[in-house]
Coordinates of C-alpha atoms in Angstrom, one line a residue:
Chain A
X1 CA 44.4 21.4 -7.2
X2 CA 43.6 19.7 -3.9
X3 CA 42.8 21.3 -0.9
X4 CA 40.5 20.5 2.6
X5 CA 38.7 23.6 1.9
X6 CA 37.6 22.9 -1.5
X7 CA 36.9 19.1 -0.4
X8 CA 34.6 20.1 2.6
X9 CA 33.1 22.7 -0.1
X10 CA 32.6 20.3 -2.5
X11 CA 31.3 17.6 0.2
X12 CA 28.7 20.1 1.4
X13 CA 27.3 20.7 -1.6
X14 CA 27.0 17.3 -2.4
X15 CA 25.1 17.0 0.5
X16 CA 22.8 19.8 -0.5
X17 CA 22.3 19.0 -4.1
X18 CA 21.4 15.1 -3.1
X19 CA 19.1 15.5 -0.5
X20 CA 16.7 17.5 -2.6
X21 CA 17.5 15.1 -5.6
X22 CA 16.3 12.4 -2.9
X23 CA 12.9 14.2 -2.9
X24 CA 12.8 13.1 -6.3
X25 CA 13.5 10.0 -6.0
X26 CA 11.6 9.5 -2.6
X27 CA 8.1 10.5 -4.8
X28 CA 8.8 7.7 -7.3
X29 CA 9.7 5.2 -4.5
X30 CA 6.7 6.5 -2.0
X31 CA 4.2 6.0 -5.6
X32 CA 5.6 2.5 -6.3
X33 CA 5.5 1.0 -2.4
X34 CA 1.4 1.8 -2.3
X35 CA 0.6 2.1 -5.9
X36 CA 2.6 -0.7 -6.8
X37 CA 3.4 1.4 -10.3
X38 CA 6.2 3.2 -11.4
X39 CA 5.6 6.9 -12.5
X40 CA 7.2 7.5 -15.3
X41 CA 6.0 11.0 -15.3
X42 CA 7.6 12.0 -12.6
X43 CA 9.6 14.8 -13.9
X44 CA 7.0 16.3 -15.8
X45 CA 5.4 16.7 -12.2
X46 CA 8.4 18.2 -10.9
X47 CA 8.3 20.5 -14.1
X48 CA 4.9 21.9 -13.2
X49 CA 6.0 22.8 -9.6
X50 CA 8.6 24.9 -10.8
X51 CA 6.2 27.0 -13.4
X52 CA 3.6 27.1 -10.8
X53 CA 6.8 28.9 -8.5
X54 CA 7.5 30.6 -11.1
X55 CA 3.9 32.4 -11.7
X56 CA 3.3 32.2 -7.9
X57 CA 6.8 34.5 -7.3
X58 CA 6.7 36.3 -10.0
X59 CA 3.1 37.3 -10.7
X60 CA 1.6 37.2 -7.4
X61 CA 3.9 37.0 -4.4
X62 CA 7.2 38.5 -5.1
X63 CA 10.3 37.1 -4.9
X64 CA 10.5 37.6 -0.8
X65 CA 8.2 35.3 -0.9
X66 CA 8.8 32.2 -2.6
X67 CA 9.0 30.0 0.5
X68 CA 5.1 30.7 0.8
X69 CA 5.2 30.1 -3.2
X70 CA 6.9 26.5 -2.3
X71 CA 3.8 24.8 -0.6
X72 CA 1.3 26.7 -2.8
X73 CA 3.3 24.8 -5.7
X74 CA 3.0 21.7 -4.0
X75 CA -0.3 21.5 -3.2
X76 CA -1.6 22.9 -6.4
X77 CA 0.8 19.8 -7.7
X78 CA -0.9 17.4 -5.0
X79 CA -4.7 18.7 -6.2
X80 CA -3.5 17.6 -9.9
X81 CA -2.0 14.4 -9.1
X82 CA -5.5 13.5 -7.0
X83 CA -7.5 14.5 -10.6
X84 CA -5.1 12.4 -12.6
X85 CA -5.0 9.2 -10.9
X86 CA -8.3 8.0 -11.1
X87 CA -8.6 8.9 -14.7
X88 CA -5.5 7.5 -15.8
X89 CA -4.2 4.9 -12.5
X90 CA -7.3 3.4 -11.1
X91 CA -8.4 1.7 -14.0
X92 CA -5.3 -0.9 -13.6
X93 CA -7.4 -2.0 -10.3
X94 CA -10.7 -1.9 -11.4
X95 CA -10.7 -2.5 -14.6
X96 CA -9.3 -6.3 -14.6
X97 CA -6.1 -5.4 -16.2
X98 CA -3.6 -8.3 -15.9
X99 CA -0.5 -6.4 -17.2
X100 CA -0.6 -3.8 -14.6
X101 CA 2.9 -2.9 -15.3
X102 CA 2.6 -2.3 -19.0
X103 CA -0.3 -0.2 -18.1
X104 CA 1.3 2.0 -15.7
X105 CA 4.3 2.3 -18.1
X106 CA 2.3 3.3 -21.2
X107 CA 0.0 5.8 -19.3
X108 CA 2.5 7.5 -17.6
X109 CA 4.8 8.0 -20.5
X110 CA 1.6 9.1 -22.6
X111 CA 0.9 12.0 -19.9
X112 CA 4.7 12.9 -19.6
X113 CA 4.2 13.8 -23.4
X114 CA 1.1 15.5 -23.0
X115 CA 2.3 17.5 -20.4
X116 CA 5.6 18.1 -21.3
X117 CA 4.0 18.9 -25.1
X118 CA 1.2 21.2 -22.9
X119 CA 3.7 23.1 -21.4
X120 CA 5.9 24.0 -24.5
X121 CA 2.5 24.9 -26.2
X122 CA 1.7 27.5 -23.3
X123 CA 5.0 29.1 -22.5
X124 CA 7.4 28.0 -25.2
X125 CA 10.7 26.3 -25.1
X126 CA 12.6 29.5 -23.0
X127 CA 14.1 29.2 -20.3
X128 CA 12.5 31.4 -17.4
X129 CA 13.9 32.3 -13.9
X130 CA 11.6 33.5 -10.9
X131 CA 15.1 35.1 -9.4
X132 CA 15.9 35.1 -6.0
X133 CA 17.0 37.8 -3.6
X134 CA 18.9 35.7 -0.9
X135 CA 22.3 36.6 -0.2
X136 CA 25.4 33.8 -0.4
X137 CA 25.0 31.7 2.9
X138 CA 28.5 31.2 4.4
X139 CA 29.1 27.8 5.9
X140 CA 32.3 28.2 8.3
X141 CA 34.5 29.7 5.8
X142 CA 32.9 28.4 2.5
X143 CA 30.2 30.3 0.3
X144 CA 27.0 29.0 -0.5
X145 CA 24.4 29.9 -3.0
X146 CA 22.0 31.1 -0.7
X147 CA 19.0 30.3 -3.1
X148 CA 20.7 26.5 -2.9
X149 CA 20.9 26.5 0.7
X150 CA 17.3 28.1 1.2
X151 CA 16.1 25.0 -1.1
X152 CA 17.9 22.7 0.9
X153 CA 16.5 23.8 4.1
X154 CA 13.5 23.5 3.0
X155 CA 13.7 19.9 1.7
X156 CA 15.0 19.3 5.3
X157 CA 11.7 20.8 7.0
X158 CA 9.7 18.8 3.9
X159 CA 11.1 15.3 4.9
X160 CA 10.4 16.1 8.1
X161 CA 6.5 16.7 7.5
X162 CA 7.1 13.7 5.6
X163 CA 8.2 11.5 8.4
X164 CA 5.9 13.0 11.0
X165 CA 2.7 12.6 8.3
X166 CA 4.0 8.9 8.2
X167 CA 5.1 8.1 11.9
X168 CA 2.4 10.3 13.8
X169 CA -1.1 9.6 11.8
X170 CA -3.6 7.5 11.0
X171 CA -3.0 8.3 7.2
X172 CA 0.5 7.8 7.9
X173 CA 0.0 4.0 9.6
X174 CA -2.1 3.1 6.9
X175 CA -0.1 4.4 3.9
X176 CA 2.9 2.0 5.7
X177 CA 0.8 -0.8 6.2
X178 CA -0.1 -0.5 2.4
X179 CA 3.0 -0.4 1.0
X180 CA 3.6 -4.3 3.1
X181 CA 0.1 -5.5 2.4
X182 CA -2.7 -4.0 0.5
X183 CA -5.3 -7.1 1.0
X184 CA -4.6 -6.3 4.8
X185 CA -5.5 -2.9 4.1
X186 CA -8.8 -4.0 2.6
X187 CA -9.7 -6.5 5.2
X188 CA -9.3 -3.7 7.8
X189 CA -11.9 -1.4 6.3
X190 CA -10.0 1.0 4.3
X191 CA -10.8 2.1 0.8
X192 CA -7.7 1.4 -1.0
X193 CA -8.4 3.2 -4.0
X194 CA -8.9 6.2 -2.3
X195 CA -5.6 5.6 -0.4
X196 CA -4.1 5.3 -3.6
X197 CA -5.3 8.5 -5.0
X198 CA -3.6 9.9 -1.8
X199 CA -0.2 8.5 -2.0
X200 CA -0.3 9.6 -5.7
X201 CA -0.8 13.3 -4.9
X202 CA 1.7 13.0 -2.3
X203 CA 4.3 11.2 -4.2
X204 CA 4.0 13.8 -7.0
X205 CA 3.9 16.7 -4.5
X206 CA 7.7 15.4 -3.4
X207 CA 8.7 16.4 -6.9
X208 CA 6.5 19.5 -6.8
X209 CA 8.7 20.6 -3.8
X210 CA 11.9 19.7 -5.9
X211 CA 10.9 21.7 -8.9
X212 CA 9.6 24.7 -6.8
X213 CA 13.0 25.0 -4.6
X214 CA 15.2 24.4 -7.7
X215 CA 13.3 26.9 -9.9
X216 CA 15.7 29.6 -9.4
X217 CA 18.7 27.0 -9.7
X218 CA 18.0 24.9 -12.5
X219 CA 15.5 27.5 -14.2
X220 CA 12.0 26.6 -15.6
X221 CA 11.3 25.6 -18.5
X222 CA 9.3 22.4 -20.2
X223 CA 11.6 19.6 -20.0
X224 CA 13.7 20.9 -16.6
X225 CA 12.4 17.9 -15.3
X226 CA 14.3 15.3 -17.2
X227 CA 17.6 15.4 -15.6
X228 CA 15.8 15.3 -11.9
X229 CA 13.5 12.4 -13.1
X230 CA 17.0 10.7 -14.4
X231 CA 18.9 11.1 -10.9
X232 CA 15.3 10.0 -9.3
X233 CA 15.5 6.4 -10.7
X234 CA 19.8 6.6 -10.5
X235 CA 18.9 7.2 -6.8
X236 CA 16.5 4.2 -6.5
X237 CA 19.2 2.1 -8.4
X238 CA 21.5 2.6 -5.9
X239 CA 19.0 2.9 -2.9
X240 CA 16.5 -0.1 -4.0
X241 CA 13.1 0.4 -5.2
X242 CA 10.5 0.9 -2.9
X243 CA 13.1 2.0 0.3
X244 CA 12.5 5.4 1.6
X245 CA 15.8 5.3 4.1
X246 CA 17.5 3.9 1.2
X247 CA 16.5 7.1 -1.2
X248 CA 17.8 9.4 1.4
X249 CA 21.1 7.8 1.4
X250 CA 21.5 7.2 -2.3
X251 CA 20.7 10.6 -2.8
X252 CA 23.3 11.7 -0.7
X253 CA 25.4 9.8 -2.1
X254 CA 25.0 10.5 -5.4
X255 CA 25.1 14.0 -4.7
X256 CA 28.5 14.0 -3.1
X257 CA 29.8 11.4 -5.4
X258 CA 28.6 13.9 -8.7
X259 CA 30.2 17.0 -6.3
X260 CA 33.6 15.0 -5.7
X261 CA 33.7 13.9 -9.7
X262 CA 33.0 17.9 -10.9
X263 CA 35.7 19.3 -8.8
X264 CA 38.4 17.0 -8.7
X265 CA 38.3 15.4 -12.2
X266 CA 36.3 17.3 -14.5
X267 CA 33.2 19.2 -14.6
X268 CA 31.7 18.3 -18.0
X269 CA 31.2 15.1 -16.6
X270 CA 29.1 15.8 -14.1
X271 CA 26.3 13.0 -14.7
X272 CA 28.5 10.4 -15.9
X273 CA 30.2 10.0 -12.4
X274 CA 25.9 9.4 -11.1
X275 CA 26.1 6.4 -13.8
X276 CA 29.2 5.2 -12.8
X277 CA 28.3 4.8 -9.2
X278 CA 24.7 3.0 -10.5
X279 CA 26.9 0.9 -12.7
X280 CA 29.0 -0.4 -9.5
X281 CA 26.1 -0.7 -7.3
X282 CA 24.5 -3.2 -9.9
X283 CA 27.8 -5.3 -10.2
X284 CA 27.9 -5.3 -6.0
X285 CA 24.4 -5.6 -4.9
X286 CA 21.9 -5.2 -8.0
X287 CA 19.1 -5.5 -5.3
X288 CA 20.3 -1.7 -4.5
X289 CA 22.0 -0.4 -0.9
X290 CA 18.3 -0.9 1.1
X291 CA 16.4 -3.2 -1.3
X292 CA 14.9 -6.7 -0.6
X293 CA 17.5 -9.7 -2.6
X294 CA 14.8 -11.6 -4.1
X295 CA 15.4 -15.3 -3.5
X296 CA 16.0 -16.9 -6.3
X297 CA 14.2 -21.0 -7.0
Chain B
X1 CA -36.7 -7.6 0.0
X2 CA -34.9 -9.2 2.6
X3 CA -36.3 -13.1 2.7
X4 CA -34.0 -13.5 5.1
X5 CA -35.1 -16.5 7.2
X6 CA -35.4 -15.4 10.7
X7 CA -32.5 -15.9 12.8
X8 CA -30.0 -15.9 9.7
X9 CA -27.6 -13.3 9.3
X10 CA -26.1 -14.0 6.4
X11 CA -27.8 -15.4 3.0
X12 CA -26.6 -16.2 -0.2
X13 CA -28.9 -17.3 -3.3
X14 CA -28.2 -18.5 -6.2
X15 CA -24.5 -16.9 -6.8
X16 CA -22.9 -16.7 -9.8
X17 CA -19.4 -15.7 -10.0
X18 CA -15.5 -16.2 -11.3
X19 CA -12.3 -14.5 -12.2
X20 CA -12.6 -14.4 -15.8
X21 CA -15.3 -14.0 -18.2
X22 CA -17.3 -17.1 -18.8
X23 CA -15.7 -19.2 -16.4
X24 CA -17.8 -19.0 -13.4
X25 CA -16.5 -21.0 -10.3
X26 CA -19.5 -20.2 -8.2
X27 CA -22.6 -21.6 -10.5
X28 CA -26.0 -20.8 -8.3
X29 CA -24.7 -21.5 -5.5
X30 CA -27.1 -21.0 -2.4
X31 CA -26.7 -21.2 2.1
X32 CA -27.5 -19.5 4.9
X33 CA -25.7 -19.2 7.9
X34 CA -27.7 -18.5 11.1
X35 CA -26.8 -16.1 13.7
X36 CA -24.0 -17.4 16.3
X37 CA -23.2 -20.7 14.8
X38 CA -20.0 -21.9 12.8
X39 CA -20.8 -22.4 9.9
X40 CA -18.3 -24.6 8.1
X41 CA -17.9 -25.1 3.9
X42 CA -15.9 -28.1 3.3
X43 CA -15.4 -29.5 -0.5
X44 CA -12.9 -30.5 -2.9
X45 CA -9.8 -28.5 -4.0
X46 CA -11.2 -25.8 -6.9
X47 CA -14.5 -26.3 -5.7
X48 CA -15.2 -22.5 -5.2
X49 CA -14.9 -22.3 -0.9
X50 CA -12.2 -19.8 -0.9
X51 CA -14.0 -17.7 -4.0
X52 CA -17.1 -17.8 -2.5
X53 CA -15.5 -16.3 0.7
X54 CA -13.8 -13.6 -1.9
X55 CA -17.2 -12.8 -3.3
X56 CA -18.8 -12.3 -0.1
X57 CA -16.1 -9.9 1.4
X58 CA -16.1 -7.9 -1.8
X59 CA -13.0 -9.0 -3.7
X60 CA -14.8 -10.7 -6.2
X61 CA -17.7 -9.3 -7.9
X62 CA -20.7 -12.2 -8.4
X63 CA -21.8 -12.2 -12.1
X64 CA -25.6 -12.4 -10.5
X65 CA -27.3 -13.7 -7.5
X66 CA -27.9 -12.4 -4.3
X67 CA -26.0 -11.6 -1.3
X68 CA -27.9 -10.2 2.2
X69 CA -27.0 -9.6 5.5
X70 CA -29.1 -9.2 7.8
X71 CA -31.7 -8.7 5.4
X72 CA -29.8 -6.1 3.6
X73 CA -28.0 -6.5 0.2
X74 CA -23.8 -6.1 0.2
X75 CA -23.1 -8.2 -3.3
X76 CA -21.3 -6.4 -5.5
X77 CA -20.3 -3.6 -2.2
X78 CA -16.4 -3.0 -2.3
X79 CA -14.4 -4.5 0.6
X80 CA -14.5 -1.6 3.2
X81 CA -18.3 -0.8 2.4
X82 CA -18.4 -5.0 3.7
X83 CA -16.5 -4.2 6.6
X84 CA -18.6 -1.5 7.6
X85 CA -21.6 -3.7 7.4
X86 CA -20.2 -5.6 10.5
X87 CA -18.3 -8.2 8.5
X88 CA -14.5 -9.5 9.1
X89 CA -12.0 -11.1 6.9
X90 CA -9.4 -13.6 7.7
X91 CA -7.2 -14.8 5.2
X92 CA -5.4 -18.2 4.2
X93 CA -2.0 -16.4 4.4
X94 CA -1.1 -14.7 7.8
X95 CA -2.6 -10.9 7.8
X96 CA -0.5 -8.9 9.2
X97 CA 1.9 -6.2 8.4
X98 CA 5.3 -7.3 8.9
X99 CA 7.5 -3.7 9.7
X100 CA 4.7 -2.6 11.5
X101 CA 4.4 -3.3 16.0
X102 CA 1.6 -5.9 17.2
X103 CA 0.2 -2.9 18.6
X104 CA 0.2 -0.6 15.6
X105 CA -1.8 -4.0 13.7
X106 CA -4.4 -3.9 16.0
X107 CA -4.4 -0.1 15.4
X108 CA -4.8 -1.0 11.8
X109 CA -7.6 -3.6 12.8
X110 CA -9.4 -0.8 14.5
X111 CA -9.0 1.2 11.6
X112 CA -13.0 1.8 11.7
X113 CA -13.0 2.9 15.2
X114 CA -10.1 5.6 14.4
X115 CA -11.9 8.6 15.6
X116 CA -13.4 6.7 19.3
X117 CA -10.1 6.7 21.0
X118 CA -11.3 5.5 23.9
X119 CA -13.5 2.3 22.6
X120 CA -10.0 1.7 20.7
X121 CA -8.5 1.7 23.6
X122 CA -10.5 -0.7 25.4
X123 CA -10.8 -2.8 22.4
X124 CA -7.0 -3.0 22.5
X125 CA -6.9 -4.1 26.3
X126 CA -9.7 -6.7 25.7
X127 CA -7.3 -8.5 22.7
X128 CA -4.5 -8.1 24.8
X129 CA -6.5 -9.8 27.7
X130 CA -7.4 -12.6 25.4
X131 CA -4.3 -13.6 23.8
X132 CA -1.3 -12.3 26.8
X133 CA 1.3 -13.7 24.2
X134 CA 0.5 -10.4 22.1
X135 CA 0.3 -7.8 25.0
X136 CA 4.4 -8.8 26.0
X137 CA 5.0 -8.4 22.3
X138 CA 3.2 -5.0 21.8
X139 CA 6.3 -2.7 20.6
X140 CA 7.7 -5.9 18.7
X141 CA 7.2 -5.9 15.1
X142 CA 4.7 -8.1 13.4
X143 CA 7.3 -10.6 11.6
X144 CA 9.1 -11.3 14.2
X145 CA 6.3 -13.3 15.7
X146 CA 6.2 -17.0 15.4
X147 CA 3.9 -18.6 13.2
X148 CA 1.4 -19.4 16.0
X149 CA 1.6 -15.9 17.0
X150 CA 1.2 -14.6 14.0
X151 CA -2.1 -16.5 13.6
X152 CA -3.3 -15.2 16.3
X153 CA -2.2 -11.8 15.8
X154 CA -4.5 -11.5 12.6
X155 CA -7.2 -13.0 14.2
X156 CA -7.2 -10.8 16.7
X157 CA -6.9 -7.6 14.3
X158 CA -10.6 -8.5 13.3
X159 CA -11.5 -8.6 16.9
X160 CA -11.1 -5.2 17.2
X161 CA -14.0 -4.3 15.3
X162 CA -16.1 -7.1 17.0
X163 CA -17.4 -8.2 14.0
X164 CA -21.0 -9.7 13.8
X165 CA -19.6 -12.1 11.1
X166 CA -16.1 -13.3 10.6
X167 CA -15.1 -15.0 7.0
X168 CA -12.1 -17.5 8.0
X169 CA -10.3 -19.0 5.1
X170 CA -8.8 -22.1 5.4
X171 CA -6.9 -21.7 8.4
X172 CA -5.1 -24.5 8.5
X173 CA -3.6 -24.8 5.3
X174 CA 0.0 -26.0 5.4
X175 CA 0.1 -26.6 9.0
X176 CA 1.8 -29.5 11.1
X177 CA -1.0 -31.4 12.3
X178 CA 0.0 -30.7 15.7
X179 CA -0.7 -26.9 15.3
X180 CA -4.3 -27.8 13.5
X181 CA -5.8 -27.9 17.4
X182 CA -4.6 -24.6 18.5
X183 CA -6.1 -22.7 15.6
X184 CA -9.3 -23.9 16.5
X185 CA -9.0 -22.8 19.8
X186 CA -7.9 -19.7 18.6
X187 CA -11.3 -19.0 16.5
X188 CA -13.5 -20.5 19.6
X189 CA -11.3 -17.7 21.7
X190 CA -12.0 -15.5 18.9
X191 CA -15.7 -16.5 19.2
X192 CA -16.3 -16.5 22.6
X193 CA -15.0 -13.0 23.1
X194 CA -16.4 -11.6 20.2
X195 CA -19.9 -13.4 19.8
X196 CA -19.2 -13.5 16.2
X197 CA -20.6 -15.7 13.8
X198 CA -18.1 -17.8 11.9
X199 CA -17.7 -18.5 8.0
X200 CA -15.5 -21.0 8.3
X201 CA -13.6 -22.6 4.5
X202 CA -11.7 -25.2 5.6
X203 CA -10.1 -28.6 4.0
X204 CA -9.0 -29.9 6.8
X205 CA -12.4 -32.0 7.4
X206 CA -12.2 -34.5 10.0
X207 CA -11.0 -32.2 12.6
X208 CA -13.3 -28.7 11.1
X209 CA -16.9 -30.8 11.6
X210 CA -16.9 -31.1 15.4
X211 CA -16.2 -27.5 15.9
X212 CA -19.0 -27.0 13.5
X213 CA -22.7 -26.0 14.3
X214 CA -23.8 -26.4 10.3
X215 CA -22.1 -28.0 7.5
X216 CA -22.3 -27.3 3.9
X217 CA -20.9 -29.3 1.0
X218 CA -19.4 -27.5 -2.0
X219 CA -18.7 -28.9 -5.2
X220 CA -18.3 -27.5 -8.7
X221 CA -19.6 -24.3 -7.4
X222 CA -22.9 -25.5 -6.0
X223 CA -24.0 -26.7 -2.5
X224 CA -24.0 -30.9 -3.1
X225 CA -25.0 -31.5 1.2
X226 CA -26.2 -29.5 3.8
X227 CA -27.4 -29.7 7.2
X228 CA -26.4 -29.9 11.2
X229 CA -23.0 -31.1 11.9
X230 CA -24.0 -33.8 13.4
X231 CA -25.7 -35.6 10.4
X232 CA -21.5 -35.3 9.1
X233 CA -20.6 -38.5 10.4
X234 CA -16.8 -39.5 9.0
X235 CA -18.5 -42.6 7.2
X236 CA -21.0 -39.9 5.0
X237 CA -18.3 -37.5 4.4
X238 CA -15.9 -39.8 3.0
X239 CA -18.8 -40.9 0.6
X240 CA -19.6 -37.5 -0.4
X241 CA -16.1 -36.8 -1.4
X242 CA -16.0 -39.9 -3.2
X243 CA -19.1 -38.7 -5.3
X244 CA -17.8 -35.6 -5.5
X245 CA -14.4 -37.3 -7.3
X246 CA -15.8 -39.4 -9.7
X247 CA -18.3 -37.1 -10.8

């Protein structure tokens, strides 16, 4: 049954739910513009942020504070992702590897199974909750989750750091001059390999975040990090690889367009309405809402 | 051991090196290039001028040789140890960051000078005194400069570190022969603010020798003529790349 109230409901949870999906999506986008790689284990990153919550909340901290739990998760995620990448990532520079993309695609998938196959090992297949204590949020007249609204609050302030880290520092200027030119990078005196190392850790912190704030929505468990990793690259479909603006809006927009499809047609098919919308894009503009057209000879 | 000749800032012996195993574009090549002058490589196409610039900046490593500046050894060094040596790179292809402001390139060229605000500063005002075309255009983004602007604008991201040697390849490549003039203005601009010495690859001969203090000769990865630029007369050049095409 139709109504405005459950449309603006529905329209603000869409909202919610995509802009921390675009965290996702903005790691794997953020990796690819500097790295010049696409992480395929993304997800698995995402997965460890929400079982390093997890212990953080519910072995350490307490449930009142999992928003100090949040960035703990994060940076422990950052720490990891600046030990991986020059065991597993570097080589494709230094190394004289000519199929760079091959490379990236079978290391990455390799550690998404060692992780994924490390973290069923330690904890099992179950499904584990760190709970949380915050009260339904109402929005005018409409209920909200309050653990979803806390998340998406947070995402908020995270893209903000995120913009400032990018817009008002020298690491920033330099991580945006490499994703348009990383010879001119070199030629000004910076050690791109070491930049690289950076942008990994941060672009698999972005998922850390996600995993972390969605712990006590989506649970924890070993492969939570599938479906997220799945809207990630649905988001840079319809947003166009390597376009940070154009992540934010597609995952907005695939948000609200999942939201509108669960509550007005039918729930069950909650991801299928996410392909539909990448299956139009590609028909439209296969280049993606933001993304470059590559000329064609 | 340095050997360097006195007066020589940068000097290369017997350098070996190429992009995939067992094909060596440079084979032994050997020059020095003394402080202050141009220094121009001319040669054939595939000759090894642009790799030996490569090599020398740190994109390349040489297979074997030697590689001092200023007496002190940098083959094999990564590109940013090289840049912290005193040493500038200026590609074939425009350098510059397209999305990013004129003025947040020359930020990027003064990348090296990040934490001496002030002597950033200046540095700034001194490129923007040089080339005024860049100062109006300071909070306009990098590709939406013309060409010639462009040109200058990476040029004068390597000013900003006031580089003891600068490493210009081929400059001139795919230009209109009317705009051939202006970029060697634009590296004597570059030079006389700067007092850098140039590494100049170019295959645009005729008009690169009178700009030219010393001229070497590259073929088939070795030195085949060296000497002032004067002894380059038009009728000996021509004869050298005759040589150099038939074998």
């Amino acid at each position: 049954m139709f109504s405005s109230e459950l449309l603006a409901q529905t329209l603000i949870a869409g909202v919610m739910i995509g802009v921390i999906y675009a965290l996702m999506a903005l790691g794997i986008t953020f990796i690819y513009s500097i790295v010049k790689m696409i992480n395929w284990a993304m997800g698995e990153f995402y997965m460890i942020g929400s079982f390093v919550q997890y212990a953080l909340v519910v072995y350490l901290l307490g449930p009142d504070l999992w928003w100090v739990a949040a960035p703990l998760s994060a940076a422990t995620v950052f720490l990891l992702g600046m030990v991986i990448e020059p065991i597993l990532i570097k080589p494709m520079f230094t190394q004289g590897i000519e199929r760079r993309d091959d490379y990236a695609t079978v290391v990455t998938i390799a550690l998404l199974l060692l992780l994924r196959n490390l973290a069923t090992a330690l904890g099992g297949p179950y499904q584990r909750n760190p709970g949380s204590d915050l009260p339904t949020v109402m929005i005018g007249p409409l209920p909200e989750s309050g653990a979803r609204f806390a998340a998406f609050l947070c995402t908020l302030l995270a893209l903000a750091l995120f913009y400032l880290l990018l817009k008002r520092t020298w690491l920033g200027l330099a991580l945006r001059a490499a994703a348009q030119s990383r010879i001119g990078v070199e030629t000004a005196g910076i050690d791109i390999l070491r930049l690289d190392q950076v942008a990994f850790g941060i672009g698999v912190a972005l998922a850390a975040i996600a995993g972390a704030l969605l712990a006590p929505v989506f649970f924890v468990f070993p492969t939570n990090g599938v479906v997220t990793t799945v809207k990630g690259f649905e988001i840079i479909v319809i947003g166009g690889l390597g376009s940070i603006p154009g992540a934010l809006v597609a995952g907005i927009l695939l948000g609200v367009v999942e939201s509108l499809g669960t509550a007005f047609i039918s729930s069950p098919y909650q991801n299928a309405y996410g392909f539909l919308l990448v299956l139009l894009i590609l028909l439209i503009r296969p280049s993606g809402l933001f993304g470059e057209r590559v000329r064609q000879a | 051991m340095s050997g360097a000749a006195e007066g020589t800032l940068l000097e290369i012996e017997d350098l070996r090196a190429g992009y995939q195993r067992g094909v060596e574009i440079l084979q032994g090549l050997s020059l020095a290039v003394p402080a202050g002058s141009l220094t121009l490589v001319i040669g054939p196409n595939g000759a090894g001028k642009s790799t030996l610039l490569r090599t020398i900046f740190g994109f390349l490593k040489p297979l074997s040789g030697a590689i001092r500046f200023r007496g002190a050894p940098i083959g094999g060094l990564r590109p940013y140890r090289v840049k912290a040596h005193g040493i500038g790179f200026v590609p074939q292809e425009i350098n510059t960051f397209p999305q990013l402001t004129v003025a947040e390139n020359l930020q990027m060229g003064g990348w090296t000078l990040r934490r001496d605000r002030k002597l950033l500063a200046e540095r700034m005002e001194k490129v923007y005194a040089t080339f005024p075309a860049l100062a109006e255009r300071r909070g306009k983004r990098a590709g939406e400069l013309s060409g010639g602007q462009g040109r200058q604008l990476s040029v004068a991201r390597e000013m900003m570190t006031e580089p003891a040697l600068l490493l210009v390849d081929e400059p001139t490549a795919g230009l209109a022969p009317n705009l051939v003039g202006q970029v060697y203005e634009l590296l004597a601009t570059a030079r006389r603010a700067t007092g850098a010495t140039i590494l100049l690859v170019d295959q645009n001969i005729e008009d690169a020798i009178p700009h030219a203090d010393r001229v070497y000769m590259v073929n088939l990865g070795r030195i085949k003529a060296s000497g002032p630029a004067r002894e380059f007369g038009a009728e000996r050049v021509r004869q050298l790349i005759q040589e150099c095409l038939l074998g």
